[in-house]
Coordinates of C-alpha atoms and ligand atoms in Angstrom, one line a residue:
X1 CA -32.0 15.9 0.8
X2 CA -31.7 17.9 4.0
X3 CA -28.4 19.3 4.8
X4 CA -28.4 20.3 8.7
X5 CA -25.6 22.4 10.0
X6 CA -26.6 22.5 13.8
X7 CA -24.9 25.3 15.2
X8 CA -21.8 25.4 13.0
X9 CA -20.6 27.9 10.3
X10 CA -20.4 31.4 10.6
X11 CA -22.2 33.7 8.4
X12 CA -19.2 33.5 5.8
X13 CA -18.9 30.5 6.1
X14 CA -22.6 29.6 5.2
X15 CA -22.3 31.5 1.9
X16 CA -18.4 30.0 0.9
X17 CA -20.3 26.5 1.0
X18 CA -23.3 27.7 -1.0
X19 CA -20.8 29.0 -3.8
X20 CA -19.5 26.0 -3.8
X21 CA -22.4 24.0 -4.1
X22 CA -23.9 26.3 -6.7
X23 CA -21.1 26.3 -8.7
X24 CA -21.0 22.0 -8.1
X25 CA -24.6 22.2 -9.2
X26 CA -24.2 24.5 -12.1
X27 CA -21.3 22.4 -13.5
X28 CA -23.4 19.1 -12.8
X29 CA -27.4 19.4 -12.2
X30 CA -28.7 17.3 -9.9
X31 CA -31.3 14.3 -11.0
X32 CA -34.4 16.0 -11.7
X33 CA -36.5 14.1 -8.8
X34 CA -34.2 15.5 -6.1
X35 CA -35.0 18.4 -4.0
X36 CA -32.0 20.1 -1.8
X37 CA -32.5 22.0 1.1
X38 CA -29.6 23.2 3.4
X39 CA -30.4 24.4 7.6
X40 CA -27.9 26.8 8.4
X41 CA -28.1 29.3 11.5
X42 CA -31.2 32.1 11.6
X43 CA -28.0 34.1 11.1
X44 CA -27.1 32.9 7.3
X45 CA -30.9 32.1 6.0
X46 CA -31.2 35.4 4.3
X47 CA -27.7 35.5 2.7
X48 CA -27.9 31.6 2.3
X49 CA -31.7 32.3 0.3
X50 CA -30.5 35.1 -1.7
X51 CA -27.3 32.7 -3.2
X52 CA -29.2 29.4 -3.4
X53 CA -32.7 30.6 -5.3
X54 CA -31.1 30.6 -8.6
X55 CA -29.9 27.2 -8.3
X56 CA -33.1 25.7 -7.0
X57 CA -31.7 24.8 -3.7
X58 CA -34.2 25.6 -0.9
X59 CA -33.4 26.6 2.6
X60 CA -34.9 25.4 6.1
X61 CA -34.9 27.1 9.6
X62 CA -33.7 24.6 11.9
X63 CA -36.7 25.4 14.3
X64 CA -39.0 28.2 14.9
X65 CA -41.0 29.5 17.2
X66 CA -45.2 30.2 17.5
X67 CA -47.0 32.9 16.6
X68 CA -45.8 35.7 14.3
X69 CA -44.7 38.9 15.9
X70 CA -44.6 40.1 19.3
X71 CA -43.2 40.6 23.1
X72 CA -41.4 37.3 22.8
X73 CA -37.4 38.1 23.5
X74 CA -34.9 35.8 21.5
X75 CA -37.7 33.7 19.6
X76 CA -38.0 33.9 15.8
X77 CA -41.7 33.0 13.9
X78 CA -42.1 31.3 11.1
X79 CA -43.1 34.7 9.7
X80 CA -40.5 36.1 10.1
X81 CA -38.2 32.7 8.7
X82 CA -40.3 32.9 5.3
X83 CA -39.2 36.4 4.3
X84 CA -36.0 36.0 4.8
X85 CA -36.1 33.5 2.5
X86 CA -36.4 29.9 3.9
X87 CA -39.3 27.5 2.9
X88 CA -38.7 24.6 5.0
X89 CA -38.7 24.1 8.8
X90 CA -37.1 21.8 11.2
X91 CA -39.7 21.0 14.0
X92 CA -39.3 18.3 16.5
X93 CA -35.5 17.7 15.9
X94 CA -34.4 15.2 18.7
X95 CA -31.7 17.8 20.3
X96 CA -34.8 20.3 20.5
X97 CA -37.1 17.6 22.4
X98 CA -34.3 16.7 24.5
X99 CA -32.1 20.2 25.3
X100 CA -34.9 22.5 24.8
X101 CA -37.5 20.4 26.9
X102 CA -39.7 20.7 23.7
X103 CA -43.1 19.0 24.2
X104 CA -45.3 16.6 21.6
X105 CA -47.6 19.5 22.3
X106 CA -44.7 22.3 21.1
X107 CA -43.8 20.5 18.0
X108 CA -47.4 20.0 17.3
X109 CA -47.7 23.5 17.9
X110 CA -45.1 24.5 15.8
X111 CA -45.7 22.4 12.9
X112 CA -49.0 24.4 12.3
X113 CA -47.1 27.7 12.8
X114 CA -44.7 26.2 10.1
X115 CA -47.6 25.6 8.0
X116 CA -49.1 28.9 9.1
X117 CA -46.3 30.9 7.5
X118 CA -45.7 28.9 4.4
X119 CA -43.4 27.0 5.4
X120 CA -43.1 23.3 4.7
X121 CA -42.3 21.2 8.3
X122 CA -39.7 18.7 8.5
X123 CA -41.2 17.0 11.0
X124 CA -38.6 14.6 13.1
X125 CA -39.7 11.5 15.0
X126 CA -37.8 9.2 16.5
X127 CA -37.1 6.4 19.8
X128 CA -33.7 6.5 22.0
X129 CA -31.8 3.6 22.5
X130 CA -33.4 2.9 25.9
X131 CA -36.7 3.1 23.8
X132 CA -35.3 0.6 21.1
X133 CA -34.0 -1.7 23.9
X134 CA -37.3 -1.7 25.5
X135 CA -39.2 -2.8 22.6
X136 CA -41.3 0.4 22.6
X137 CA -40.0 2.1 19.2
X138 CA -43.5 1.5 17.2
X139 CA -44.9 3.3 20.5
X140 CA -42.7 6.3 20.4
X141 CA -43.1 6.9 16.4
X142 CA -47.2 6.4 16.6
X143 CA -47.1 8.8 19.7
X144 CA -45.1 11.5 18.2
X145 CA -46.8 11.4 15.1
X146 CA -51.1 11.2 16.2
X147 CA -49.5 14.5 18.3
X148 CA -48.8 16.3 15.4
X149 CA -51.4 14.5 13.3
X150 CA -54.1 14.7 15.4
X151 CA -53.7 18.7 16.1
X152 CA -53.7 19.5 12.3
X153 CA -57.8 20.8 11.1
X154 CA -56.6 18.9 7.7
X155 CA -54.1 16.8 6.0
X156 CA -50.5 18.9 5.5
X157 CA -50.0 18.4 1.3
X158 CA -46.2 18.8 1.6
X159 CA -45.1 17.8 4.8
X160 CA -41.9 16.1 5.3
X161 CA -41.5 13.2 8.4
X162 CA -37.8 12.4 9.2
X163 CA -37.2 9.3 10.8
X164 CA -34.4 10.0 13.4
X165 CA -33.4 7.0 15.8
X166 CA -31.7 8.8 18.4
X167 CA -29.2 6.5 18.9
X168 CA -28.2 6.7 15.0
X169 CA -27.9 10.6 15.6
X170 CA -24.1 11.6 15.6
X171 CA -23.1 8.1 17.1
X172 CA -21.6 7.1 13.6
X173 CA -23.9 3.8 14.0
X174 CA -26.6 4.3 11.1
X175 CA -29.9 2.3 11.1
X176 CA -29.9 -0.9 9.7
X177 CA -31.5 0.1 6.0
X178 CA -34.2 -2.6 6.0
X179 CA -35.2 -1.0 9.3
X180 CA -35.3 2.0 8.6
X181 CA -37.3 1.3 5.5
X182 CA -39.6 -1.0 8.0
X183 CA -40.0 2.7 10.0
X184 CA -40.8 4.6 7.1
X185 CA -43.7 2.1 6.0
X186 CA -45.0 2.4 9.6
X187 CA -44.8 6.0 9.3
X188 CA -46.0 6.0 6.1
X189 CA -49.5 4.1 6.9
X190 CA -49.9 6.4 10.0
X191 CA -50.0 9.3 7.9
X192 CA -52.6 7.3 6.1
X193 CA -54.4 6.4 8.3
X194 CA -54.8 9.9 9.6
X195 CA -55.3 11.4 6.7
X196 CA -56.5 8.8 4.1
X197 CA -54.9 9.1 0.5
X198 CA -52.1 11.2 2.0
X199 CA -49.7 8.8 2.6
X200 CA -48.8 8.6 -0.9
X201 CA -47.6 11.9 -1.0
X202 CA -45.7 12.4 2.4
X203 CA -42.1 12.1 1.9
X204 CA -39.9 10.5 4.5
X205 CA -36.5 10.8 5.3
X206 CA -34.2 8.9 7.0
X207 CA -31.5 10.9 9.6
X208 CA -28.8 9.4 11.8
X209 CA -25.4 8.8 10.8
X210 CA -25.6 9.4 7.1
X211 CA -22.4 9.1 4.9
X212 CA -21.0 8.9 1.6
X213 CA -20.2 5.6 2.4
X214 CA -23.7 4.3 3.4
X215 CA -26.4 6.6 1.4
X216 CA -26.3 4.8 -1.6
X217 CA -27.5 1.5 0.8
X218 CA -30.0 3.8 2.5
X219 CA -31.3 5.4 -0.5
X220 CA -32.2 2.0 -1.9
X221 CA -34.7 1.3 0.5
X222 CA -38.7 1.5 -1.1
X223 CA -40.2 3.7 1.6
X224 CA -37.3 6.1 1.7
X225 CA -37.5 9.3 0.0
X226 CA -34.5 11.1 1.3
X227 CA -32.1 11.8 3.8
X228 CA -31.4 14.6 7.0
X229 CA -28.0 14.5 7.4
X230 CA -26.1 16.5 10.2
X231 CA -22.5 15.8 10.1
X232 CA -21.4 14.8 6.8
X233 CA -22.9 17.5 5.3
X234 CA -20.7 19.9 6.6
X235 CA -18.7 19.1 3.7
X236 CA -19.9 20.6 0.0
X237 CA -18.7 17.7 -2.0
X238 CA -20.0 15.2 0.2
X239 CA -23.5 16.4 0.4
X240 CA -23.6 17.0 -3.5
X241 CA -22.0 13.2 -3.6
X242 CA -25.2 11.9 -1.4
X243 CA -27.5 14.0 -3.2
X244 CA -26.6 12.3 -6.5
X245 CA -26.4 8.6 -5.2
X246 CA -30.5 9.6 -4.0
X247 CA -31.2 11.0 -7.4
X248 CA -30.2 7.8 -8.9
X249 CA -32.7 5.5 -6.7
X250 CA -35.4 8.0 -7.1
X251 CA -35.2 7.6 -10.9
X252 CA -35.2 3.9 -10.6
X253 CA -38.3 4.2 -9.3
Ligands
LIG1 C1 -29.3 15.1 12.4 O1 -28.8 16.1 13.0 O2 -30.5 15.2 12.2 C2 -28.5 14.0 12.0 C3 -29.0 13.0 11.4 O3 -27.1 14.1 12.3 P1 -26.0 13.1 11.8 O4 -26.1 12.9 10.4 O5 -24.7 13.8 12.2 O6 -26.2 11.8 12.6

């Protein structure tokens, strides 16, 4: 379960939310088959780690950039993400592609960077509406995908794929479950096919439009492990509530 905060919260912020939710966890502990990760700004991932560890909550950099240290103003390397304390990174988020011009190529670059530092890749793939309407989703999700796949020496043990319909993201309009469950699998047998025996183990989230109301209906779906949620998990006690409604699928499993 992927919290992602975009750019909100300030610093103080970012740590009044993770006392919260360690003190929410603490009092309650999650299901035992679900794994919590919250993306706050490069600004709060150190104090955000250093609250969060004890609790078993991990942390993910909403992006990052190549390479590890250098002449490079304003970017920040997955070297540098890891020791301050995040484990997880974002690569290949929609808004990136779209409002950062980042390429197939850039995400596949910095999913190995990710992987370079330690860091396990979120990996987000995903068709726009005018995509969806042209019948060429399967197209989108295989291209994105063999662009990271393909570029990898050898298959990623923990990665994470997020399937992000860009039309679910922020709209309020969610993915119909049983489609996004019909994604997963495709994503799921890509992975495979890749890297065979490895599509077991690749988790895959589901991120668009995400609520209290709908996770439970989300969660339910075979092929989905988990959820990125932007938006409603701005709020503590939301997130905690979609968390648990996960935890309960996983262990019906
Ligand atoms: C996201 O940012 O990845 C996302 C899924 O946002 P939202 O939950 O707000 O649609």
């Amino acid at each position: 379960m992927v919290a992602n905060w975009k750019m909100h919260k300030t610093v103080a912020q970012s740590t009044a939310y993770v006392r919260e939710l360690c003190r929410l966890v603490e009092q309650e502990p999650l299901p035992e088959r679900v794994e919590m990760v919250v993306a706050p700004t490069y600004l709060a991932i150190a104090p955000v780690a250093a609250r969060v560890r004890v609790v078993g909550v991990g942390v993910a950099a909403q992006s990052l950039d190549p390479g590890r240290e250098g002449a490079l103003t304003g970017a920040v390397s997955g070297y540098l993400l890891f020791a301050a304390g995040a484990r997880y990174a974002i690569v290949g988020h929609s808004e990136r592609r779209q409002q950062f011009q980042e390429t197939d190529l850039m995400v596949a670059e910095r999913v190995g960077a990710a992987l370079d530092a330690g860091l396990t890749p979120i990996l987000c793939v995903g068709e726009s509406a005018l995509n969806r309407e042209r019948g060429e989703t399967e197209a989108v999700l295989h291209r994105e995908l063999d662009a990271v796949l393909g570029d990898l020496p050898r298959p990623a043990p923990h990665l994470v794929v997020a399937y992000e319909p860009i039309w679910a993201i922020g709209t309020g309009v969610a993915a119909d479950p049983a489609e996004a469950n019909r994604m997963a699998a495709l994503i799921r047998r890509r992975v495979d096919e890749a890297w065979p025996g490895a599509g077991e183990s690749v988790r895959i989230l589901y991120g668009g439009s995400v609520t209290v109301a709908n996770a439970a209906a989300v969660f339910s779906e075979s092929e989905v492990d988990g959820a990125l949620i932007g938006s409603a998990s701005l709020q503590v006690q939301d997130f905690v509530t979609m968390a648990r409604a996960g935890g309960i699928h996983q262990e019906e499993r």
